[in-house]
Amino acid sequence: MPIVSAQIIDGKAIAETVRNQVAVETQRLISESGIIPHLAAVLVGNDPASEVYVRNKERACHKAGLKSTLHRLDATINQAKLLTLVHALNSDPDVHGILVQLPLPKHLDSMQILDAIAPTKDVDAFHPENTGLMLQGRPRFLPCTPAGVMKMLELTGVRTAGKHAVVIGRSDIVGKPMAALLVQKGIDATVTICHSRTADIGAVCRTADILIAAVGIPKFVKGDMIKPGAVVIDVGINRVGERLVGDVDYAAASSIASAITPVPGGVGPMTIAMLLQNTLTAARLVQKRSQAAFTH
Ligand code: GUN
């Protein structure tokens, strides 16, 4: 097998394309309806990684012409007070999207908080109503990271129909929805989900035409787990010392795969781009509701 370097799937460039499109559509919505899409982000405590994520989300909103407000709460806030804030944002007509940055401090019940977000403002698409709609192929919002991966595959021209896609990881945020999107009609991949109890995970991964790693373990995917010519998508963002490292051994993988996402600069920027897309969608829901009220 000659060693040829894989095509690098440039998440930064693809995310910019998506963000520019959102910016154009945002201006159109504003000029048509006066509605400025507005994301309300909630940050509890001051976890450094969360601080960076939230700052990047705010910056991306402003650059694309969306409004963004950050609600900073002390790490010691109790469940009832946080729920009160979520309820206030739910009933604020000026707010279209609500994002509670995870992880929350351990004394808080994250699931109860996320379930309290109005499904029509749930731009993370974590609410079970939005999960159900997605599973049934009639999504309101798509979860940002899996949606970002789908967008990358689409814009890179990766064929999915009839291909074997293997997803490593079964989280509610990435693994499970990723598999659900790959199997949907029109995408038509044959999907396998691997996890910590999968027998001979290497052998399963080696059968993948599209391999998606979302395990959260640095360099978990070794070169010998990749089928020559496979498309490798690395969702991992692991901090190792000062460096960010993916779930894939990039150096080994890039001489075996046909295309691969780098870390950083791969899936990461896509997540934020899709969040902007969802916030625009949420604002459009409000526009549609007010149009419907006007015509009835
Ligand atoms: N923490 C890490 N990723 C995410 C995300 O996509 N959404 C939220 N709310 N918190 C996160």
mmCIF file of C-alpha atoms and ligand atoms in Angstrom:
data_model
loop_
_atom_site.group_PDB
_atom_site.id
_atom_site.type_symbol
_atom_site.label_atom_id
_atom_site.label_comp_id
_atom_site.label_asym_id
_atom_site.label_seq_id
_atom_site.Cartn_x
_atom_site.Cartn_y
_atom_site.Cartn_z
ATOM 1 C CA MET A 1 0.000 0.000 0.000
ATOM 2 C CA PRO A 2 1.656 3.302 -1.018
ATOM 3 C CA ILE A 3 1.646 5.885 1.746
ATOM 4 C CA VAL A 4 -0.397 8.823 0.614
ATOM 5 C CA SER A 5 -1.493 11.455 3.020
ATOM 6 C CA ALA A 6 -5.205 11.715 3.718
ATOM 7 C CA GLN A 7 -7.218 14.724 2.622
ATOM 8 C CA ILE A 8 -7.549 17.016 5.621
ATOM 9 C CA ILE A 9 -11.187 17.942 6.227
ATOM 10 C CA ASP A 10 -10.920 21.600 7.181
ATOM 11 C CA GLY A 11 -13.550 22.162 9.880
ATOM 12 C CA LYS A 12 -12.536 25.795 10.293
ATOM 13 C CA ALA A 13 -13.241 26.581 6.640
ATOM 14 C CA ILE A 14 -16.484 24.578 6.510
ATOM 15 C CA ALA A 15 -17.679 26.206 9.753
ATOM 16 C CA GLU A 16 -16.953 29.615 8.257
ATOM 17 C CA THR A 17 -19.092 28.754 5.232
ATOM 18 C CA VAL A 18 -21.963 27.758 7.540
ATOM 19 C CA ARG A 19 -21.538 30.853 9.738
ATOM 20 C CA ASN A 20 -21.524 33.141 6.685
ATOM 21 C CA GLN A 21 -24.724 31.527 5.466
ATOM 22 C CA VAL A 22 -26.310 31.981 8.902
ATOM 23 C CA ALA A 23 -25.211 35.632 8.872
ATOM 24 C CA VAL A 24 -26.882 36.248 5.506
ATOM 25 C CA GLU A 25 -30.103 34.516 6.586
ATOM 26 C CA THR A 26 -30.067 36.372 9.895
ATOM 27 C CA GLN A 27 -29.957 39.710 8.087
ATOM 28 C CA ARG A 28 -32.855 38.570 5.917
ATOM 29 C CA LEU A 29 -34.914 37.572 8.976
ATOM 30 C CA ILE A 30 -34.169 40.896 10.658
ATOM 31 C CA SER A 31 -35.170 42.917 7.602
ATOM 32 C CA GLU A 32 -38.335 40.856 7.059
ATOM 33 C CA SER A 33 -39.564 40.688 10.622
ATOM 34 C CA GLY A 34 -37.410 42.810 12.924
ATOM 35 C CA ILE A 35 -36.625 39.645 14.904
ATOM 36 C CA ILE A 36 -32.972 39.467 15.997
ATOM 37 C CA PRO A 37 -32.077 35.857 16.849
ATOM 38 C CA HIS A 38 -31.020 35.841 20.494
ATOM 39 C CA LEU A 39 -29.056 33.142 22.322
ATOM 40 C CA ALA A 40 -29.052 33.167 26.121
ATOM 41 C CA ALA A 41 -26.124 31.178 27.517
ATOM 42 C CA VAL A 42 -25.950 30.137 31.153
ATOM 43 C CA LEU A 43 -22.560 29.505 32.731
ATOM 44 C CA VAL A 44 -22.437 28.162 36.285
ATOM 45 C CA GLY A 45 -19.073 28.493 38.035
ATOM 46 C CA ASN A 46 -15.822 29.154 36.239
ATOM 47 C CA ASP A 47 -14.532 25.932 34.750
ATOM 48 C CA PRO A 48 -11.767 27.181 32.401
ATOM 49 C CA ALA A 49 -12.784 24.978 29.431
ATOM 50 C CA SER A 50 -16.422 26.078 29.750
ATOM 51 C CA GLU A 51 -15.307 29.716 29.932
ATOM 52 C CA VAL A 52 -13.495 29.285 26.605
ATOM 53 C CA TYR A 53 -16.446 27.500 24.951
ATOM 54 C CA VAL A 54 -18.939 30.122 26.092
ATOM 55 C CA ARG A 55 -16.688 32.992 25.010
ATOM 56 C CA ASN A 56 -16.287 31.425 21.555
ATOM 57 C CA LYS A 57 -20.047 30.937 21.256
ATOM 58 C CA GLU A 58 -20.714 34.568 22.189
ATOM 59 C CA ARG A 59 -18.084 35.848 19.751
ATOM 60 C CA ALA A 60 -19.488 33.707 16.919
ATOM 61 C CA CYS A 61 -23.012 34.991 17.611
ATOM 62 C CA HIS A 62 -21.932 38.613 17.455
ATOM 63 C CA LYS A 63 -19.895 38.084 14.284
ATOM 64 C CA ALA A 64 -22.908 36.555 12.533
ATOM 65 C CA GLY A 65 -25.264 39.322 13.656
ATOM 66 C CA LEU A 66 -27.064 37.347 16.359
ATOM 67 C CA LYS A 67 -27.661 38.689 19.831
ATOM 68 C CA SER A 68 -26.101 36.814 22.710
ATOM 69 C CA THR A 69 -26.375 37.295 26.446
ATOM 70 C CA LEU A 70 -24.406 35.445 29.089
ATOM 71 C CA HIS A 71 -25.894 34.645 32.497
ATOM 72 C CA ARG A 72 -23.049 33.956 34.886
ATOM 73 C CA LEU A 73 -23.947 32.218 38.099
ATOM 74 C CA ASP A 74 -21.887 31.362 41.126
ATOM 75 C CA ALA A 75 -20.761 27.716 41.402
ATOM 76 C CA THR A 76 -22.701 27.437 44.670
ATOM 77 C CA ILE A 77 -26.102 28.309 43.153
ATOM 78 C CA ASN A 78 -28.842 25.844 44.133
ATOM 79 C CA GLN A 79 -31.143 23.846 41.870
ATOM 80 C CA ALA A 80 -34.240 25.951 42.554
ATOM 81 C CA LYS A 81 -32.519 29.234 41.656
ATOM 82 C CA LEU A 82 -31.116 27.816 38.428
ATOM 83 C CA LEU A 83 -34.555 26.443 37.522
ATOM 84 C CA THR A 84 -36.050 29.875 38.191
ATOM 85 C CA LEU A 85 -33.604 31.416 35.711
ATOM 86 C CA VAL A 86 -34.427 28.774 33.064
ATOM 87 C CA HIS A 87 -38.161 29.422 33.545
ATOM 88 C CA ALA A 88 -37.597 33.178 33.208
ATOM 89 C CA LEU A 89 -35.675 32.653 29.946
ATOM 90 C CA ASN A 90 -38.401 30.282 28.708
ATOM 91 C CA SER A 91 -41.017 32.989 29.109
ATOM 92 C CA ASP A 92 -38.878 35.881 27.833
ATOM 93 C CA PRO A 93 -40.167 36.593 24.299
ATOM 94 C CA ASP A 94 -36.880 38.316 23.418
ATOM 95 C CA VAL A 95 -34.895 35.066 23.954
ATOM 96 C CA HIS A 96 -34.999 32.445 21.180
ATOM 97 C CA GLY A 97 -32.333 29.964 22.211
ATOM 98 C CA ILE A 98 -31.223 28.798 25.664
ATOM 99 C CA LEU A 99 -27.948 27.005 26.302
ATOM 100 C CA VAL A 100 -26.886 25.768 29.735
ATOM 101 C CA GLN A 101 -23.181 25.069 29.489
ATOM 102 C CA LEU A 102 -22.175 21.607 30.676
ATOM 103 C CA PRO A 103 -20.804 20.186 32.866
ATOM 104 C CA LEU A 104 -22.739 21.697 35.760
ATOM 105 C CA PRO A 105 -21.296 21.476 39.288
ATOM 106 C CA LYS A 106 -21.923 18.036 40.823
ATOM 107 C CA HIS A 107 -24.517 19.182 43.396
ATOM 108 C CA LEU A 108 -26.904 20.168 40.556
ATOM 109 C CA ASP A 109 -29.234 17.767 38.732
ATOM 110 C CA SER A 110 -28.286 18.461 35.103
ATOM 111 C CA MET A 111 -31.034 16.349 33.585
ATOM 112 C CA GLN A 112 -33.759 18.196 35.479
ATOM 113 C CA ILE A 113 -32.289 21.540 34.377
ATOM 114 C CA LEU A 114 -32.014 20.521 30.713
ATOM 115 C CA ASP A 115 -35.532 19.059 30.745
ATOM 116 C CA ALA A 116 -36.831 22.411 32.041
ATOM 117 C CA ILE A 117 -35.677 24.269 28.904
ATOM 118 C CA ALA A 118 -38.620 24.976 26.578
ATOM 119 C CA PRO A 119 -38.231 22.487 23.680
ATOM 120 C CA THR A 120 -38.735 25.311 21.150
ATOM 121 C CA LYS A 121 -35.739 27.150 22.677
ATOM 122 C CA ASP A 122 -33.566 24.063 23.163
ATOM 123 C CA VAL A 123 -30.792 24.940 20.695
ATOM 124 C CA ASP A 124 -28.536 22.170 22.064
ATOM 125 C CA ALA A 125 -31.325 19.724 21.109
ATOM 126 C CA PHE A 126 -30.833 17.809 24.362
ATOM 127 C CA HIS A 127 -34.531 17.804 25.355
ATOM 128 C CA PRO A 128 -36.230 14.384 24.958
ATOM 129 C CA GLU A 129 -38.912 15.966 22.762
ATOM 130 C CA ASN A 130 -36.240 17.104 20.312
ATOM 131 C CA THR A 131 -34.461 13.733 20.525
ATOM 132 C CA GLY A 132 -37.752 12.031 19.669
ATOM 133 C CA LEU A 133 -38.449 14.346 16.735
ATOM 134 C CA MET A 134 -34.952 13.726 15.390
ATOM 135 C CA LEU A 135 -35.323 9.934 15.729
ATOM 136 C CA GLN A 136 -38.585 10.093 13.803
ATOM 137 C CA GLY A 137 -36.925 12.028 10.973
ATOM 138 C CA ARG A 138 -38.817 15.283 11.583
ATOM 139 C CA PRO A 139 -36.264 17.308 13.526
ATOM 140 C CA ARG A 140 -36.882 20.705 15.076
ATOM 141 C CA PHE A 141 -33.213 21.158 16.021
ATOM 142 C CA LEU A 142 -30.333 18.753 15.492
ATOM 143 C CA PRO A 143 -27.752 18.269 18.251
ATOM 144 C CA CYS A 144 -24.867 20.548 17.297
ATOM 145 C CA THR A 145 -21.879 18.207 17.194
ATOM 146 C CA PRO A 146 -23.502 15.337 15.250
ATOM 147 C CA ALA A 147 -25.154 17.882 12.941
ATOM 148 C CA GLY A 148 -21.737 19.481 12.407
ATOM 149 C CA VAL A 149 -20.247 16.104 11.449
ATOM 150 C CA MET A 150 -23.087 15.494 8.981
ATOM 151 C CA LYS A 151 -22.487 18.923 7.447
ATOM 152 C CA MET A 152 -18.765 18.171 7.076
ATOM 153 C CA LEU A 153 -19.489 14.858 5.352
ATOM 154 C CA GLU A 154 -21.975 16.567 3.040
ATOM 155 C CA LEU A 155 -19.768 19.514 2.092
ATOM 156 C CA THR A 156 -16.713 17.264 1.659
ATOM 157 C CA GLY A 157 -18.729 15.106 -0.742
ATOM 158 C CA VAL A 158 -18.380 11.923 1.328
ATOM 159 C CA ARG A 159 -20.835 9.309 0.078
ATOM 160 C CA THR A 160 -22.789 7.654 2.873
ATOM 161 C CA ALA A 161 -25.454 5.502 1.176
ATOM 162 C CA GLY A 162 -24.738 1.827 1.711
ATOM 163 C CA LYS A 163 -21.465 2.590 3.501
ATOM 164 C CA HIS A 164 -20.597 1.113 6.855
ATOM 165 C CA ALA A 165 -20.341 3.872 9.443
ATOM 166 C CA VAL A 166 -18.900 2.913 12.817
ATOM 167 C CA VAL A 167 -19.438 5.290 15.723
ATOM 168 C CA ILE A 168 -17.196 4.778 18.749
ATOM 169 C CA GLY A 169 -18.993 6.094 21.827
ATOM 170 C CA ARG A 170 -22.618 5.957 22.972
ATOM 171 C CA SER A 171 -23.111 9.299 24.733
ATOM 172 C CA ASP A 172 -26.477 11.043 24.579
ATOM 173 C CA ILE A 173 -24.775 14.169 23.200
ATOM 174 C CA VAL A 174 -22.704 12.637 20.390
ATOM 175 C CA GLY A 175 -22.625 8.858 19.894
ATOM 176 C CA LYS A 176 -26.331 8.002 19.975
ATOM 177 C CA PRO A 177 -27.600 10.968 17.915
ATOM 178 C CA MET A 178 -24.669 10.565 15.500
ATOM 179 C CA ALA A 179 -25.776 7.001 14.764
ATOM 180 C CA ALA A 180 -29.400 8.129 14.423
ATOM 181 C CA LEU A 181 -28.477 10.759 11.819
ATOM 182 C CA LEU A 182 -26.283 8.400 9.793
ATOM 183 C CA VAL A 183 -29.028 5.790 9.546
ATOM 184 C CA GLN A 184 -31.819 8.164 8.519
ATOM 185 C CA LYS A 185 -33.436 7.975 5.092
ATOM 186 C CA GLY A 186 -31.467 9.927 2.494
ATOM 187 C CA ILE A 187 -28.181 9.352 4.347
ATOM 188 C CA ASP A 188 -28.602 5.586 4.308
ATOM 189 C CA ALA A 189 -25.449 4.402 6.041
ATOM 190 C CA THR A 190 -25.331 1.017 7.752
ATOM 191 C CA VAL A 191 -24.412 1.923 11.307
ATOM 192 C CA THR A 192 -22.610 0.175 14.139
ATOM 193 C CA ILE A 193 -22.098 1.731 17.575
ATOM 194 C CA CYS A 194 -19.062 0.571 19.557
ATOM 195 C CA HIS A 195 -18.531 1.175 23.263
ATOM 196 C CA SER A 196 -16.414 0.062 26.211
ATOM 197 C CA ARG A 197 -17.981 -3.423 26.249
ATOM 198 C CA THR A 198 -17.667 -4.067 22.503
ATOM 199 C CA ALA A 199 -15.764 -7.288 21.784
ATOM 200 C CA ASP A 200 -12.700 -6.824 19.555
ATOM 201 C CA ILE A 201 -13.379 -3.169 18.882
ATOM 202 C CA GLY A 202 -10.374 -2.986 16.540
ATOM 203 C CA ALA A 203 -11.861 -5.619 14.232
ATOM 204 C CA VAL A 204 -15.204 -3.775 14.127
ATOM 205 C CA CYS A 205 -13.528 -0.435 13.410
ATOM 206 C CA ARG A 206 -11.481 -1.998 10.603
ATOM 207 C CA THR A 207 -14.724 -2.692 8.718
ATOM 208 C CA ALA A 208 -15.715 1.003 8.766
ATOM 209 C CA ASP A 209 -15.875 3.061 5.578
ATOM 210 C CA ILE A 210 -16.627 6.023 7.820
ATOM 211 C CA LEU A 211 -15.158 5.900 11.320
ATOM 212 C CA ILE A 212 -16.369 8.420 13.887
ATOM 213 C CA ALA A 213 -14.497 8.561 17.179
ATOM 214 C CA ALA A 214 -16.309 10.090 20.148
ATOM 215 C CA VAL A 215 -14.880 8.289 23.171
ATOM 216 C CA GLY A 216 -12.994 11.032 24.981
ATOM 217 C CA ILE A 217 -9.767 9.016 25.241
ATOM 218 C CA PRO A 218 -6.653 10.584 23.657
ATOM 219 C CA LYS A 219 -5.391 8.647 20.601
ATOM 220 C CA PHE A 220 -7.774 5.744 21.280
ATOM 221 C CA VAL A 221 -8.001 4.918 17.557
ATOM 222 C CA LYS A 222 -4.689 3.473 16.394
ATOM 223 C CA GLY A 223 -3.587 3.076 12.795
ATOM 224 C CA ASP A 224 -4.328 -0.652 12.787
ATOM 225 C CA MET A 225 -8.001 0.036 13.618
ATOM 226 C CA ILE A 226 -8.530 1.900 10.355
ATOM 227 C CA LYS A 227 -9.466 0.378 7.014
ATOM 228 C CA PRO A 228 -7.268 1.773 4.207
ATOM 229 C CA GLY A 229 -9.167 4.562 2.467
ATOM 230 C CA ALA A 230 -11.688 5.123 5.277
ATOM 231 C CA VAL A 231 -12.982 8.578 6.175
ATOM 232 C CA VAL A 232 -12.044 9.309 9.790
ATOM 233 C CA ILE A 233 -13.924 11.882 11.860
ATOM 234 C CA ASP A 234 -12.382 12.743 15.217
ATOM 235 C CA VAL A 235 -14.851 14.259 17.680
ATOM 236 C CA GLY A 236 -12.440 14.084 20.626
ATOM 237 C CA ILE A 237 -10.995 17.185 22.237
ATOM 238 C CA ASN A 238 -8.696 16.009 25.017
ATOM 239 C CA ARG A 239 -6.308 18.230 26.897
ATOM 240 C CA VAL A 240 -2.928 16.532 27.265
ATOM 241 C CA GLY A 241 -0.625 18.931 29.077
ATOM 242 C CA GLU A 242 -0.785 22.123 27.033
ATOM 243 C CA ARG A 243 -1.940 20.395 23.855
ATOM 244 C CA LEU A 244 -5.347 19.429 22.478
ATOM 245 C CA VAL A 245 -5.372 15.839 21.259
ATOM 246 C CA GLY A 246 -8.155 13.990 19.485
ATOM 247 C CA ASP A 247 -9.479 10.460 19.996
ATOM 248 C CA VAL A 248 -7.511 9.361 16.921
ATOM 249 C CA ASP A 249 -3.764 8.847 16.545
ATOM 250 C CA TYR A 250 -3.633 11.452 13.798
ATOM 251 C CA ALA A 251 -0.097 10.809 12.556
ATOM 252 C CA ALA A 252 -0.774 7.088 12.078
ATOM 253 C CA ALA A 253 -4.290 7.582 10.717
ATOM 254 C CA SER A 254 -3.401 10.182 8.113
ATOM 255 C CA SER A 255 -1.278 7.718 6.139
ATOM 256 C CA ILE A 256 -4.094 5.123 6.070
ATOM 257 C CA ALA A 257 -7.346 7.099 5.792
ATOM 258 C CA SER A 258 -8.513 8.819 2.609
ATOM 259 C CA ALA A 259 -9.762 11.838 4.571
ATOM 260 C CA ILE A 260 -9.486 12.899 8.209
ATOM 261 C CA THR A 261 -10.494 15.758 10.496
ATOM 262 C CA PRO A 262 -7.687 17.387 12.490
ATOM 263 C CA VAL A 263 -7.846 18.361 16.181
ATOM 264 C CA PRO A 264 -8.072 21.261 16.693
ATOM 265 C CA GLY A 265 -9.696 22.726 13.585
ATOM 266 C CA GLY A 266 -11.956 19.803 12.739
ATOM 267 C CA VAL A 267 -15.275 19.027 14.374
ATOM 268 C CA GLY A 268 -14.887 21.645 17.149
ATOM 269 C CA PRO A 269 -15.613 24.760 15.040
ATOM 270 C CA MET A 270 -18.583 22.975 13.443
ATOM 271 C CA THR A 271 -20.353 22.605 16.794
ATOM 272 C CA ILE A 272 -20.520 26.371 17.248
ATOM 273 C CA ALA A 273 -21.591 26.953 13.641
ATOM 274 C CA MET A 274 -24.512 24.552 14.093
ATOM 275 C CA LEU A 275 -25.463 26.273 17.350
ATOM 276 C CA LEU A 276 -25.833 29.528 15.409
ATOM 277 C CA GLN A 277 -27.893 27.675 12.826
ATOM 278 C CA ASN A 278 -30.189 26.333 15.571
ATOM 279 C CA THR A 279 -30.568 29.772 17.140
ATOM 280 C CA LEU A 280 -31.615 31.163 13.764
ATOM 281 C CA THR A 281 -34.081 28.267 13.398
ATOM 282 C CA ALA A 282 -35.487 29.054 16.869
ATOM 283 C CA ALA A 283 -36.015 32.693 15.900
ATOM 284 C CA ARG A 284 -37.730 31.588 12.694
ATOM 285 C CA LEU A 285 -40.127 29.477 14.762
ATOM 286 C CA VAL A 286 -41.209 32.683 16.490
ATOM 287 C CA GLN A 287 -41.596 34.419 13.121
ATOM 288 C CA LYS A 288 -43.741 31.517 11.840
ATOM 289 C CA ARG A 289 -45.915 31.560 14.964
ATOM 290 C CA SER A 290 -46.548 35.283 14.683
ATOM 291 C CA GLN A 291 -47.332 34.940 10.958
ATOM 292 C CA ALA A 292 -49.769 32.111 11.752
ATOM 293 C CA ALA A 293 -51.439 34.203 14.458
ATOM 294 C CA PHE A 294 -51.754 37.085 12.002
ATOM 295 C CA THR A 295 -53.401 35.030 9.265
ATOM 296 C CA HIS A 296 -55.849 33.207 11.561
HETATM 297 N N1 GUN B 1 -20.206 21.332 27.011
HETATM 298 C C1 GUN B 1 -19.418 20.763 26.070
HETATM 299 N N2 GUN B 1 -20.068 20.715 24.890
HETATM 300 C C2 GUN B 1 -21.281 21.267 25.085
HETATM 301 C C3 GUN B 1 -22.400 21.507 24.227
HETATM 302 O O1 GUN B 1 -22.416 21.194 23.038
HETATM 303 N N3 GUN B 1 -23.458 22.119 24.810
HETATM 304 C C4 GUN B 1 -23.484 22.457 26.120
HETATM 305 N N4 GUN B 1 -24.571 23.039 26.606
HETATM 306 N N5 GUN B 1 -22.458 22.251 26.946
HETATM 307 C C5 GUN B 1 -21.375 21.656 26.417
#
